[in-house]
Amino acid sequence: MIHLDNVSWRRGKKDSAPVLAHLSFMVPQGGFRWLLGPSGAGKSSLLSLLHLENLPTDGQMTILGKTVTQEEKRAALVRLRQRIGMVHQDYQLMPDLSVADNVALPLRLQNRPEDEIQDEVHAILKWVGLGSRTDVPANRLSGGEQQRTAIARAIIHRPGLILADEPTNALEESQSCRLLDMFAELSAMGTTVVVATHNESLVRRLERPFLFLEHGRLVDDGGEQP
Amino acid sequence: MTRPFSGRKDGLSLSEALPDRSLFMLVAMMGFLAALALAGASGARALSARWSGGAAQLLTIQVPEADTPLPTPNDTSTTRVQAVLADLASLPDGAQVHRLTPPELARLLEPWLGETDNTALPLPAIIRVRLPPDTSVPDTLEQALNAHVPGTIVEHNARWGERLRALANSLLACAGLALLSVGGIATMITGLATRTGLATRKDIIKTLHGLGASDSYIAGRFAWRTATLGFGGGLSGTLAACLPLLLLLQMAAPFASTPLATTERLLPVDWQALANTIPSDMALALALLPFVAAFICWFTTQVMVRLWLLRLP
Ligand SMILES: Nc1ncnc2c1ncn2[C@@H]1O[C@H](COP(=O)(O)OP(=O)(O)OP(=O)(O)O)[C@@H](O)[C@H]1O
Ligand SMILES: [Mg+2]
């Protein structure tokens, strides 16, 4: 569940113009939202806020049922982050690590048993079509392969919230469709999903409520009032 | 059968991120210096203890023309040395008074006079007085003895002992300061190395942080790495310092309480015997040195990384 109440966020100084201003919306548990808006509107900034890479400068934000403030204990934020899967616009893979090691990271940070990790990693890599690329270092992957690795890493630990920033821009049409189907399925199973995209045909394929950002303000809140 | 992939990796690759060799070498040099300073401190402490203990409680009294009768009013035939010995009976209880026998005297003088027959020389009588601990003789002793037996010389070792002890104590202080400086420099070096590591791994740390890695995980990874390097460096430095230390120890052996059998040779042959002469406190301090180096590195890195991580929420 996501709930933002009059949330603003500035980058750096207090008197700088807010990147995100007065956002109020809510996404129920298991809800799916498109995050739309022109380039520079603040989509990535909003996702990094939801991912707790930044904390709101003003207002109240609740993620996965936990209200997060500037004074939040670091340990609590760590636990919360482990329950979120994020696909960054620039993938943010570990360049020196193999595909498999990259995807294994969220499980390893949770100290899961190694044989269990191996099974999960191979299953998910097969699903994203990287079953034969497990040992290739991430810095030798094509853009699409990197994106699929990032997607696998974001969902392998079955997070309660999935955030995806342009997760299909490097994918083929058929791969995009499969990904979309999976997101829909995960959402149906109770995972909250927010996907930022420019791809209109993708949005048309899966008709779900959307959040529309412009200049850091919410123009359309997806219909669900907080 | 799937091939197990490469262990528990997290992409920090600290063996590449931290400037290994420079940190290792610098800590090794610091370890070397610290080992020498420690040895100096240990030596100075031993000297100080020695001079404040036994040596300071020794008194040497010379009586020239010892066997000449003392002209006394009632004209009893007392020799000068007998008169002095009688006077010394008034020293504090427990004082041991011993007049050196001719063979002892001969041995004492041998380095200067050789093994000749010295009986022809007019040697003074030497009286050695060992005072019980925490007692002293009145400053007027020499005056009093002289008034009775003119020409008597009282050589009070304590006077020299005081000076030597002050010297030893200042050496000890210097060694302590040297150790502190070395520790400070090691801290700074580790701090710089950690900063470099953090700078080159900034993006990866941010990603790990985003994936839910705790501060203690990230700081622990860095600290473990620098602590390992610090331990290796400290150990190498200490081992490298051992050779010069053993040579120094051998040279100092004649001044130590347990003299070495092979003092004539410069290069040690009997390593076992030599090793036995290493004071136990020094051996302990040297053995602890690599661990202290590792701890300094670990602690500095923990603090640095945790402070750095505070910029991420
Ligand atoms: N590192 C940065 N430093 C300063 N300003 C930034 C930085 N990153 C983004 N911005 C600014 O913040 C605003 C929001 O950027 P953001 O990346 O959130 O937009 P976006 O909607 O994701 O755009 P796109 O669709 O192109 O990815 C933009 O005005 C951008 O110029
Ligand atoms: Mg963006």
Coordinates of C-alpha atoms and ligand atoms in Angstrom, one line a residue:
Chain A
M1 CA 0.0 0.0 0.0
I2 CA 1.2 3.5 -0.9
H3 CA -0.2 6.6 0.6
L4 CA 1.2 10.1 0.0
D5 CA -0.4 13.1 1.7
N6 CA 0.8 16.5 0.5
V7 CA 4.3 15.2 -0.1
S8 CA 7.0 17.6 -1.5
W9 CA 10.6 16.9 -2.2
R10 CA 13.5 19.2 -2.9
R11 CA 16.9 18.3 -4.1
G12 CA 19.4 19.8 -1.6
K13 CA 18.8 23.3 -0.2
K14 CA 15.7 24.3 1.7
D15 CA 15.0 27.3 -0.5
S16 CA 15.4 25.4 -3.9
A17 CA 12.3 24.8 -6.0
P18 CA 10.8 21.5 -5.2
V19 CA 11.2 18.7 -7.7
L20 CA 8.0 17.1 -6.5
A21 CA 5.3 19.4 -5.0
H22 CA 2.2 18.6 -2.9
L23 CA 1.6 15.1 -4.1
S24 CA -1.4 13.3 -2.7
F25 CA -2.5 9.9 -3.9
M26 CA -2.9 6.4 -2.8
V27 CA -2.4 3.0 -4.3
P28 CA -4.0 0.0 -2.5
Q29 CA -2.2 -3.2 -1.8
G30 CA -2.2 -5.2 -5.0
G31 CA -2.9 -2.1 -7.1
F32 CA -1.3 -1.3 -10.4
R33 CA -0.5 2.2 -11.5
W34 CA 1.1 3.6 -14.6
L35 CA 3.2 6.6 -13.9
L36 CA 3.1 8.9 -16.9
G37 CA 4.3 12.4 -17.8
P38 CA 6.7 14.2 -20.1
S39 CA 10.4 13.9 -19.8
G40 CA 11.7 15.8 -16.8
A41 CA 8.3 15.7 -15.0
G42 CA 9.7 14.0 -12.0
K43 CA 8.7 10.3 -12.6
S44 CA 12.1 8.9 -11.6
S45 CA 12.2 11.3 -8.7
L46 CA 8.9 10.0 -7.4
L47 CA 10.0 6.4 -7.8
S48 CA 13.2 7.1 -5.9
L49 CA 11.1 8.6 -3.1
L50 CA 8.9 5.6 -3.1
H51 CA 12.0 3.4 -3.0
L52 CA 13.2 5.4 0.0
E53 CA 16.4 6.5 -1.7
N54 CA 15.2 10.0 -0.7
L55 CA 12.8 11.0 2.0
P56 CA 10.0 13.6 1.7
T57 CA 11.0 17.1 2.7
D58 CA 7.3 17.8 3.6
G59 CA 4.2 15.8 4.0
Q60 CA 3.5 12.3 5.0
M61 CA 4.4 9.2 3.1
T62 CA 3.3 5.6 3.9
I63 CA 4.9 2.7 2.2
L64 CA 3.8 -0.9 2.7
G65 CA 1.8 0.2 5.7
K66 CA 4.7 2.0 7.3
T67 CA 4.7 5.8 7.7
V68 CA 8.1 7.1 6.8
T69 CA 9.5 10.4 8.2
Q70 CA 12.8 12.2 8.0
E71 CA 13.6 10.9 11.5
E72 CA 13.0 7.3 10.6
K73 CA 15.4 4.8 12.2
R74 CA 17.9 3.6 9.6
A75 CA 17.4 0.0 10.5
A76 CA 13.7 0.3 9.8
L77 CA 14.3 1.8 6.4
V78 CA 16.7 -1.0 5.6
R79 CA 14.0 -3.6 6.4
L80 CA 11.5 -1.7 4.4
R81 CA 13.8 -1.4 1.4
Q82 CA 14.3 -5.1 1.4
R83 CA 10.5 -5.5 0.7
I84 CA 10.6 -3.2 -2.3
G85 CA 11.9 -4.3 -5.8
M86 CA 13.1 -1.5 -8.0
V87 CA 14.0 -1.5 -11.7
H88 CA 16.1 1.7 -12.3
Q89 CA 16.0 3.6 -15.6
D90 CA 19.8 3.0 -15.8
Y91 CA 19.5 -0.6 -14.4
Q92 CA 22.2 0.0 -11.7
L93 CA 23.8 -3.5 -12.0
M94 CA 27.0 -4.4 -10.4
P95 CA 29.4 -4.2 -13.4
D96 CA 31.9 -6.7 -12.1
L97 CA 29.4 -9.3 -11.1
S98 CA 27.9 -12.0 -13.3
V99 CA 24.2 -12.0 -14.2
A100 CA 23.5 -14.7 -11.6
D101 CA 25.4 -12.9 -8.8
N102 CA 23.6 -9.6 -9.6
V103 CA 20.2 -11.3 -9.5
A104 CA 21.2 -13.2 -6.3
L105 CA 22.0 -10.0 -4.4
P106 CA 18.6 -9.3 -2.7
L107 CA 18.4 -12.9 -1.4
R108 CA 22.0 -12.8 -0.2
L109 CA 21.4 -9.6 1.7
Q110 CA 18.6 -11.4 3.4
N111 CA 21.0 -14.3 4.3
R112 CA 19.0 -16.9 2.5
P113 CA 20.6 -20.4 2.2
E114 CA 22.9 -20.6 -0.8
D115 CA 21.3 -23.7 -2.4
E116 CA 17.9 -22.0 -2.2
I117 CA 19.4 -18.9 -3.8
Q118 CA 20.9 -20.9 -6.7
D119 CA 17.5 -22.6 -7.5
E120 CA 15.6 -19.3 -7.4
V121 CA 18.2 -17.5 -9.5
H122 CA 18.3 -20.1 -12.2
A123 CA 14.5 -20.3 -12.4
I124 CA 14.0 -16.6 -12.8
L125 CA 16.9 -16.2 -15.2
K126 CA 15.3 -18.9 -17.4
W127 CA 12.0 -17.0 -17.2
V128 CA 13.6 -13.7 -18.4
G129 CA 15.4 -15.6 -21.2
L130 CA 18.9 -15.3 -19.7
G131 CA 19.3 -19.0 -18.7
S132 CA 22.4 -19.3 -20.9
R133 CA 24.0 -16.0 -19.8
T134 CA 24.2 -16.6 -16.1
D135 CA 28.0 -16.3 -15.8
V136 CA 28.5 -13.3 -18.1
P137 CA 29.6 -10.2 -16.3
A138 CA 27.0 -7.5 -16.3
N139 CA 29.3 -5.0 -18.1
R140 CA 29.3 -7.3 -21.1
L141 CA 25.6 -7.5 -21.6
S142 CA 23.5 -5.8 -24.2
G143 CA 21.0 -3.1 -23.1
G144 CA 18.1 -5.5 -23.2
E145 CA 20.0 -8.2 -21.3
Q146 CA 20.9 -5.6 -18.7
Q147 CA 17.3 -4.6 -18.4
R148 CA 16.1 -8.1 -18.0
T149 CA 18.8 -8.8 -15.4
A150 CA 17.6 -5.7 -13.5
I151 CA 14.0 -6.9 -13.7
A152 CA 14.9 -10.4 -12.4
R153 CA 16.8 -8.8 -9.5
A154 CA 13.8 -6.6 -8.7
I155 CA 11.3 -9.5 -8.4
I156 CA 13.4 -12.4 -7.2
H157 CA 12.7 -11.8 -3.5
R158 CA 8.9 -11.5 -4.1
P159 CA 8.7 -7.9 -2.8
G160 CA 5.5 -6.4 -1.6
L161 CA 6.0 -3.4 -3.8
I162 CA 7.5 -3.3 -7.3
L163 CA 8.7 0.0 -8.8
A164 CA 9.8 0.0 -12.4
D165 CA 11.3 3.0 -14.3
E166 CA 10.9 2.5 -18.1
P167 CA 11.3 -1.2 -17.7
T168 CA 10.6 -2.0 -21.3
N169 CA 12.5 0.7 -23.3
A170 CA 15.3 -1.8 -24.2
L171 CA 13.0 -4.8 -24.7
E172 CA 11.5 -6.4 -27.8
E173 CA 7.8 -6.2 -28.2
S174 CA 7.2 -9.8 -27.2
Q175 CA 9.4 -9.5 -24.1
S176 CA 7.6 -6.3 -23.1
C177 CA 4.3 -8.2 -23.4
R178 CA 5.5 -11.0 -21.2
L179 CA 6.8 -8.6 -18.6
L180 CA 3.5 -6.7 -18.6
D181 CA 1.6 -10.0 -18.2
M182 CA 3.8 -10.8 -15.2
F183 CA 3.3 -7.5 -13.6
A184 CA -0.5 -7.9 -14.0
E185 CA -0.2 -11.4 -12.5
L186 CA 1.9 -10.2 -9.5
S187 CA -0.5 -7.4 -8.9
A188 CA -3.4 -9.8 -9.0
M189 CA -1.5 -11.8 -6.4
G190 CA -1.3 -8.8 -4.0
T191 CA 1.9 -7.0 -5.1
T192 CA 1.6 -3.3 -5.5
V193 CA 3.1 -2.2 -8.8
V194 CA 4.0 1.2 -10.1
V195 CA 5.5 1.5 -13.7
A196 CA 6.8 4.7 -15.2
T197 CA 6.8 4.8 -18.9
H198 CA 6.6 6.9 -22.1
N199 CA 5.4 3.9 -24.1
E200 CA 1.8 4.6 -25.0
S201 CA 1.1 1.4 -26.8
L202 CA 2.1 -0.4 -23.6
V203 CA -0.3 1.6 -21.6
R204 CA -3.1 0.9 -24.0
R205 CA -2.4 -2.8 -23.8
L206 CA -2.9 -3.0 -20.1
E207 CA -5.6 -0.6 -19.0
R208 CA -5.0 0.5 -15.5
P209 CA -5.3 3.7 -13.5
F210 CA -2.5 6.1 -14.0
L211 CA -0.7 8.9 -12.1
F212 CA 0.1 11.8 -14.4
L213 CA 3.0 14.1 -13.5
E214 CA 3.8 17.5 -14.9
H215 CA 6.5 19.8 -13.6
G216 CA 6.6 17.8 -10.4
R217 CA 2.8 18.1 -9.8
L218 CA 0.2 15.5 -10.0
V219 CA -2.3 16.3 -12.8
D220 CA -4.2 13.1 -12.5
D221 CA -4.2 10.9 -9.4
G222 CA -5.6 7.7 -10.9
G223 CA -9.0 8.2 -9.5
E224 CA -8.5 6.9 -6.0
Q225 CA -8.7 9.6 -3.4
P226 CA -6.6 9.3 -0.3
Chain B
M1 CA 23.4 -30.0 -13.1
T2 CA 23.8 -26.3 -12.8
R3 CA 27.2 -24.8 -12.1
P4 CA 27.2 -23.0 -8.8
F5 CA 28.0 -19.4 -9.4
S6 CA 30.8 -17.5 -7.9
G7 CA 30.4 -17.5 -4.1
R8 CA 28.9 -14.8 -1.9
K9 CA 29.7 -11.8 -4.0
D10 CA 28.1 -8.4 -3.6
G11 CA 30.0 -6.4 -6.2
L12 CA 31.9 -4.2 -3.8
S13 CA 35.2 -6.0 -5.1
L14 CA 37.1 -4.3 -2.3
S15 CA 40.3 -6.1 -3.2
E16 CA 40.3 -3.8 -6.2
A17 CA 38.7 -0.7 -4.7
L18 CA 41.0 -0.3 -1.8
P19 CA 44.6 0.5 -2.6
D20 CA 45.9 -2.7 -1.1
R21 CA 49.6 -2.6 -1.6
S22 CA 50.0 1.0 -0.5
L23 CA 47.9 0.5 2.6
F24 CA 49.7 -2.8 3.4
M25 CA 53.2 -1.2 2.9
L26 CA 52.4 1.9 4.9
V27 CA 51.0 -0.1 7.8
A28 CA 54.0 -2.4 7.6
M29 CA 56.3 0.6 7.9
M30 CA 54.2 1.9 10.8
G31 CA 54.4 -1.5 12.4
F32 CA 58.1 -1.5 12.0
L33 CA 58.4 1.9 13.7
A34 CA 56.0 0.9 16.4
A35 CA 58.0 -2.3 17.1
L36 CA 61.1 -0.3 17.5
A37 CA 59.4 2.3 19.7
L38 CA 57.9 -0.5 21.8
A39 CA 61.4 -2.1 22.2
G40 CA 62.7 1.3 23.2
A41 CA 59.9 1.7 25.8
S42 CA 60.5 -1.8 27.1
G43 CA 64.2 -1.2 27.4
A44 CA 63.8 2.2 29.1
R45 CA 61.3 0.8 31.5
A46 CA 63.6 -2.1 32.4
L47 CA 66.5 0.4 33.0
S48 CA 64.3 2.7 35.0
A49 CA 63.1 -0.2 37.2
R50 CA 66.6 -1.4 37.6
W51 CA 68.0 1.9 38.7
S52 CA 65.1 2.7 41.0
G53 CA 65.5 -0.8 42.5
G54 CA 68.7 -2.5 43.4
A55 CA 71.3 -0.2 42.0
A56 CA 70.1 2.9 43.8
Q57 CA 70.4 1.2 47.1
L58 CA 74.1 0.6 46.8
L59 CA 76.7 2.6 48.5
T60 CA 80.4 2.3 47.9
I61 CA 82.9 3.6 50.5
Q62 CA 86.6 3.9 49.8
V63 CA 89.0 4.1 52.7
P64 CA 92.6 5.0 51.7
E65 CA 95.5 3.7 53.7
A66 CA 93.0 1.3 55.2
D67 CA 95.4 -0.6 57.5
T68 CA 97.1 2.4 59.0
P69 CA 96.2 2.7 62.7
L70 CA 94.0 5.5 63.5
P71 CA 95.6 8.0 65.8
T72 CA 93.2 8.2 68.6
P73 CA 93.4 10.0 71.9
N74 CA 93.3 6.8 74.0
D75 CA 95.7 5.1 71.6
T76 CA 94.0 1.8 71.1
S77 CA 95.2 0.0 68.0
T78 CA 92.2 0.5 65.6
T79 CA 92.9 0.6 61.9
R80 CA 91.2 3.3 59.8
V81 CA 89.0 0.7 58.0
Q82 CA 88.0 -0.8 61.3
A83 CA 86.9 2.6 62.5
V84 CA 84.8 3.2 59.4
L85 CA 83.2 -0.3 59.7
A86 CA 82.4 0.5 63.3
D87 CA 80.8 3.7 62.4
L88 CA 78.7 2.0 59.7
A89 CA 77.0 -0.1 62.4
S90 CA 74.8 3.0 62.9
L91 CA 73.2 2.5 59.5
P92 CA 69.5 1.5 59.3
D93 CA 68.6 -2.0 60.3
G94 CA 69.1 -4.6 57.7
A95 CA 71.9 -2.8 55.8
Q96 CA 74.5 -5.2 54.5
V97 CA 78.0 -4.0 54.9
H98 CA 80.7 -6.0 53.1
R99 CA 84.4 -5.2 52.8
L100 CA 85.7 -6.5 49.5
T101 CA 88.3 -9.3 50.0
P102 CA 91.6 -9.0 48.2
P103 CA 90.6 -11.5 45.5
E104 CA 87.3 -9.6 44.9
L105 CA 89.3 -6.3 44.7
A106 CA 91.7 -7.9 42.3
R107 CA 88.8 -9.0 40.0
L108 CA 87.3 -5.6 40.2
L109 CA 90.6 -4.0 39.1
E110 CA 91.6 -6.6 36.6
P111 CA 90.3 -4.7 33.5
W112 CA 92.5 -1.7 34.5
L113 CA 95.5 -3.3 36.1
G114 CA 95.7 -6.7 34.5
E115 CA 96.3 -10.0 36.2
T116 CA 99.4 -8.8 37.9
D117 CA 100.2 -9.1 41.6
N118 CA 98.7 -5.9 42.9
T119 CA 99.9 -6.3 46.5
A120 CA 102.6 -3.7 45.9
L121 CA 100.0 -1.0 45.1
P122 CA 98.5 1.0 47.9
L123 CA 94.9 0.0 47.3
P124 CA 92.2 1.6 49.3
A125 CA 89.7 -0.7 51.1
I126 CA 86.4 -0.9 49.3
I127 CA 83.3 -1.3 51.4
R128 CA 80.0 -2.1 49.7
V129 CA 76.8 -1.3 51.5
R130 CA 73.5 -2.5 50.4
L131 CA 70.7 -0.6 52.0
P132 CA 67.3 -2.3 52.6
P133 CA 64.6 -1.0 50.2
D134 CA 63.0 2.4 51.1
T135 CA 65.8 3.5 53.4
S136 CA 68.4 6.0 52.8
V137 CA 71.5 7.2 54.5
P138 CA 71.8 10.7 56.1
D139 CA 73.4 13.2 53.7
T140 CA 75.9 13.9 56.5
L141 CA 77.4 10.3 56.4
E142 CA 80.4 11.3 54.3
Q143 CA 81.1 14.3 56.6
A144 CA 80.7 12.2 59.7
L145 CA 83.0 9.5 58.4
N146 CA 85.5 12.1 57.2
A147 CA 85.6 13.8 60.5
H148 CA 86.5 10.5 62.2
V149 CA 88.6 8.9 59.4
P150 CA 89.9 11.7 57.1
G151 CA 90.1 10.9 53.4
T152 CA 87.1 8.5 53.4
I153 CA 85.1 8.8 50.2
V154 CA 81.4 7.8 50.0
E155 CA 80.2 7.1 46.5
H156 CA 76.4 7.1 46.5
N157 CA 75.0 5.2 43.5
A158 CA 71.6 6.7 44.2
R159 CA 72.8 10.0 42.9
W160 CA 73.6 8.5 39.6
G161 CA 70.6 6.3 39.8
E162 CA 68.4 9.4 40.0
R163 CA 69.8 10.8 36.8
L164 CA 69.8 7.6 34.9
R165 CA 66.2 7.0 36.0
A166 CA 65.2 10.4 34.8
L167 CA 66.9 9.7 31.5
A168 CA 65.1 6.3 31.3
N169 CA 61.8 7.9 32.1
S170 CA 62.2 10.6 29.4
L171 CA 63.2 7.8 26.9
L172 CA 60.0 6.1 28.0
A173 CA 58.0 9.2 27.4
C174 CA 59.6 9.6 23.9
A175 CA 58.8 6.1 23.0
G176 CA 55.2 6.6 24.2
L177 CA 54.9 9.7 22.0
A178 CA 56.4 7.9 19.1
L179 CA 53.8 5.1 19.5
L180 CA 51.0 7.7 19.7
S181 CA 52.3 9.4 16.5
V182 CA 52.5 6.1 14.7
G183 CA 49.0 5.2 15.8
G184 CA 47.8 8.6 14.6
I185 CA 49.5 8.3 11.2
A186 CA 48.1 4.7 10.8
T187 CA 44.6 6.1 11.5
M188 CA 45.1 8.8 8.9
I189 CA 46.4 6.4 6.3
T190 CA 43.5 4.1 6.8
G191 CA 41.1 7.0 6.6
L192 CA 42.6 8.1 3.3
A193 CA 42.5 4.6 1.9
T194 CA 38.9 4.2 3.0
R195 CA 38.0 7.5 1.4
T196 CA 39.5 6.4 -1.9
G197 CA 37.7 3.1 -1.7
L198 CA 34.4 4.9 -1.0
A199 CA 34.9 7.3 -3.8
T200 CA 35.6 4.5 -6.4
R201 CA 32.7 2.4 -5.2
K202 CA 30.2 5.2 -4.7
D203 CA 27.6 4.0 -7.2
I204 CA 27.9 0.4 -6.2
I205 CA 27.4 1.3 -2.5
K206 CA 24.4 3.4 -3.4
T207 CA 22.9 0.4 -5.3
L208 CA 23.7 -2.0 -2.5
H209 CA 22.1 0.5 -0.1
G210 CA 19.0 0.6 -2.3
L211 CA 18.8 -3.2 -2.4
G212 CA 18.5 -3.1 1.4
A213 CA 22.1 -3.6 2.6
S214 CA 22.4 -2.2 6.2
D215 CA 25.1 0.2 7.3
S216 CA 26.7 -2.4 9.4
Y217 CA 26.9 -4.8 6.4
I218 CA 28.6 -2.2 4.1
A219 CA 30.9 -0.8 6.9
G220 CA 31.7 -4.3 8.0
R221 CA 32.8 -5.3 4.5
F222 CA 35.1 -2.3 4.2
A223 CA 36.4 -2.7 7.8
W224 CA 37.1 -6.4 7.4
R225 CA 39.1 -5.6 4.3
T226 CA 41.2 -2.9 5.9
A227 CA 41.6 -4.9 9.1
T228 CA 43.0 -7.8 7.1
L229 CA 45.5 -5.5 5.3
G230 CA 46.3 -3.9 8.6
F231 CA 47.0 -7.2 10.3
G232 CA 49.2 -8.3 7.4
G233 CA 51.0 -5.0 7.4
G234 CA 51.4 -5.0 11.2
L235 CA 52.7 -8.5 11.1
S236 CA 55.2 -7.9 8.4
G237 CA 56.4 -4.7 10.0
T238 CA 56.9 -6.4 13.4
L239 CA 58.8 -9.3 11.8
A240 CA 61.0 -6.9 9.8
A241 CA 61.8 -5.1 13.1
C242 CA 62.8 -8.3 14.8
L243 CA 66.3 -8.6 13.3
P244 CA 67.5 -5.1 14.2
L245 CA 65.8 -5.6 17.6
L246 CA 67.7 -8.8 18.3
L247 CA 71.0 -7.1 17.4
L248 CA 70.2 -4.2 19.7
L249 CA 69.2 -6.6 22.4
Q250 CA 72.5 -8.4 22.1
M251 CA 74.4 -5.2 22.3
A252 CA 72.4 -4.2 25.3
A253 CA 72.8 -7.6 26.9
P254 CA 75.8 -6.6 29.1
F255 CA 73.6 -4.0 30.7
A256 CA 70.7 -6.3 31.2
S257 CA 70.1 -8.4 34.3
T258 CA 70.6 -11.7 32.5
P259 CA 73.8 -11.4 30.6
L260 CA 74.2 -13.2 27.4
A261 CA 76.7 -16.0 26.9
T262 CA 77.9 -14.8 23.5
T263 CA 78.5 -11.2 24.2
E264 CA 81.7 -11.1 22.2
R265 CA 80.2 -11.9 18.9
L266 CA 78.3 -9.3 17.0
L267 CA 76.1 -11.6 15.0
P268 CA 74.0 -13.9 17.1
V269 CA 74.5 -17.6 16.7
D270 CA 72.5 -19.0 19.5
W271 CA 69.0 -17.7 18.5
Q272 CA 67.4 -19.7 21.2
A273 CA 69.4 -18.2 23.9
L274 CA 68.9 -14.8 22.3
A275 CA 65.2 -15.2 22.1
N276 CA 65.2 -16.1 25.8
T277 CA 66.7 -12.7 26.6
I278 CA 63.7 -10.9 25.1
P279 CA 61.8 -9.4 28.0
S280 CA 58.4 -10.9 28.3
D281 CA 56.5 -7.6 28.3
M282 CA 58.2 -6.7 25.1
A283 CA 57.5 -10.0 23.5
L284 CA 53.9 -9.7 24.4
A285 CA 53.7 -6.1 23.1
L286 CA 55.3 -7.2 19.8
A287 CA 52.9 -10.1 19.5
L288 CA 49.9 -7.8 20.1
L289 CA 51.1 -5.3 17.5
P290 CA 49.5 -6.8 14.4
F291 CA 46.2 -7.1 16.3
V292 CA 46.4 -3.5 17.4
A293 CA 47.1 -2.5 13.8
A294 CA 44.2 -4.5 12.6
F295 CA 41.9 -2.9 15.2
I296 CA 43.0 0.6 14.3
C297 CA 42.2 -0.1 10.6
W298 CA 38.9 -1.8 11.5
F299 CA 37.8 0.9 13.8
T300 CA 38.8 3.8 11.5
T301 CA 37.1 2.3 8.6
Q302 CA 33.9 1.5 10.5
V303 CA 33.6 5.1 11.6
M304 CA 34.5 6.5 8.1
V305 CA 32.1 4.3 6.2
R306 CA 29.2 4.8 8.7
L307 CA 29.7 8.6 8.6
W308 CA 29.8 8.5 4.8
L309 CA 26.6 6.4 4.6
L310 CA 24.7 9.0 6.6
R311 CA 24.4 11.0 3.4
L312 CA 22.1 8.2 2.1
P313 CA 18.8 8.0 4.0
Ligands
LIG1 N1 21.0 14.6 -10.5 C1 20.2 15.6 -10.7 N2 20.6 16.8 -10.3 C2 19.8 17.9 -10.5 N3 18.6 17.9 -11.1 C3 18.2 16.7 -11.5 C4 18.9 15.5 -11.4 N4 18.2 14.5 -11.8 C5 17.1 15.0 -12.3 N5 17.0 16.3 -12.1 C6 15.9 17.2 -12.4 O1 14.8 16.8 -11.7 C7 13.6 16.9 -12.5 C8 12.9 15.6 -12.5 O2 13.7 14.6 -13.1 P1 13.3 13.1 -13.3 O3 14.5 12.3 -13.6 O4 12.6 12.7 -12.1 O5 12.3 13.2 -14.5 P2 11.6 12.0 -15.3 O6 10.2 12.3 -15.3 O7 12.0 10.7 -14.8 O8 12.2 12.2 -16.8 P3 12.4 11.1 -17.9 O9 11.1 10.7 -18.4 O10 13.3 11.8 -18.9 O11 13.2 9.9 -17.2 C9 14.1 17.3 -13.9 O12 13.8 18.7 -14.0 C10 15.5 17.1 -13.9 O13 16.2 18.1 -14.7
MG2 MG 13.1 9.2 -15.5

